[in-house]
Coordinates of C-alpha atoms in Angstrom, one line a residue:
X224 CA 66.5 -154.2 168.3
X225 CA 67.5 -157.6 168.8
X226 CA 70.8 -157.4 170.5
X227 CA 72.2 -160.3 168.3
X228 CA 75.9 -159.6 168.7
X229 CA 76.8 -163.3 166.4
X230 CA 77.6 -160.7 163.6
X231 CA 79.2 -157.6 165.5
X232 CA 82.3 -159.2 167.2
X233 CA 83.9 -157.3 170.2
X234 CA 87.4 -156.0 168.5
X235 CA 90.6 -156.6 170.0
X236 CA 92.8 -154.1 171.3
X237 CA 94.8 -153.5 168.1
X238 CA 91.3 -153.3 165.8
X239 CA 90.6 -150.6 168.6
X240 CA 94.3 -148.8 168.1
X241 CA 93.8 -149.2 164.5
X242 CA 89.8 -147.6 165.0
X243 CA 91.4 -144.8 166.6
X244 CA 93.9 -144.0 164.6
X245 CA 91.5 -143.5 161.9
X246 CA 89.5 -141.9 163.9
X247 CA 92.2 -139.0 164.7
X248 CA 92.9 -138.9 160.9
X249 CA 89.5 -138.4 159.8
X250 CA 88.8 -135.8 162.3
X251 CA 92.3 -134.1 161.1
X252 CA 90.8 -133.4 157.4
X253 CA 87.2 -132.8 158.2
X254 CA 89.2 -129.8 160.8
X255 CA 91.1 -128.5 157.9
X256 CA 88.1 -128.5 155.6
X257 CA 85.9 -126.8 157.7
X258 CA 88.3 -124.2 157.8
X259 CA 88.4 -123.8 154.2
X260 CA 85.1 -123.0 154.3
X261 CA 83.2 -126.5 154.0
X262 CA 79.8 -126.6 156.0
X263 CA 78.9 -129.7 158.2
X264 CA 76.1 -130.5 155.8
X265 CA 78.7 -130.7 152.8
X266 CA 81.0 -132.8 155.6
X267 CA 78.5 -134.8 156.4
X268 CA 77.1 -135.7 152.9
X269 CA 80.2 -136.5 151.9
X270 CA 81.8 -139.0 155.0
X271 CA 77.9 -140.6 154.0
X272 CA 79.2 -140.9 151.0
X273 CA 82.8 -142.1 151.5
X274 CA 81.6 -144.9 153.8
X275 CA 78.8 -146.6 151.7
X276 CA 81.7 -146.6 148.9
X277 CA 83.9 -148.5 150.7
X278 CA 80.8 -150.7 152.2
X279 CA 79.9 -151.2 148.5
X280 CA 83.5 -151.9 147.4
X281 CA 83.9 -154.4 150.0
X282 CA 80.9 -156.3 151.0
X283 CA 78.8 -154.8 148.1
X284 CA 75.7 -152.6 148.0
X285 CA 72.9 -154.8 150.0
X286 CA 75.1 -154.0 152.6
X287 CA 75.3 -150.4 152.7
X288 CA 71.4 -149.8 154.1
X289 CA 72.2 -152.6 157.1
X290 CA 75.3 -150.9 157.9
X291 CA 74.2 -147.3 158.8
X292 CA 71.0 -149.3 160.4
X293 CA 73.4 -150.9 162.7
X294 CA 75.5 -147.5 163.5
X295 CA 71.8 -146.1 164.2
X296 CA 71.2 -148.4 166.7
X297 CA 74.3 -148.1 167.9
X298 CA 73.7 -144.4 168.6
X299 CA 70.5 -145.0 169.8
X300 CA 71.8 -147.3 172.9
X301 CA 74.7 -144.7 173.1
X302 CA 72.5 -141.9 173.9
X303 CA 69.8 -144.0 176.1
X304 CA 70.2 -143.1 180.3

């Protein structure tokens, strides 16, 4: 990893409100569709799904493979001691 930040900006406190807020909404549906009987893998294939749509819709599809690359990364320095 290269730890060039030039192209992931810190957000500002309302980008973070806004983040969460999404955040509480999404976790809200994939709740109530797991108990209707969705697995994780179908809830999983198909937030994959959602996002590279709306990557594709609004930076187009070269950018879909970069973005879950950078959210792996991401995870990866999450999870490191």
């Amino acid at each position: 990893m290269n730890n060039n930040r030039k192209d992931y900006p810190m957000p500002t406190k309302e980008q973070q409100d806004r983040a969460e807020r999404v955040q509480h909404a999404v976790i809200a549906e994939l709740n109530l569709l797991a108990r209707e009987g969705v697995s994780n893998a179908e809830l999983l294939a198909g937030m994959g799904s959602a996002v590279a749509d709306l990557i594709t819709c609004t930076a187009g599809p070269v950018a879909v493979a970069p973005w879950f690359e950078r959210q792996a990364e991401l995870v990866r320095e999450l999870q490191r001691p």
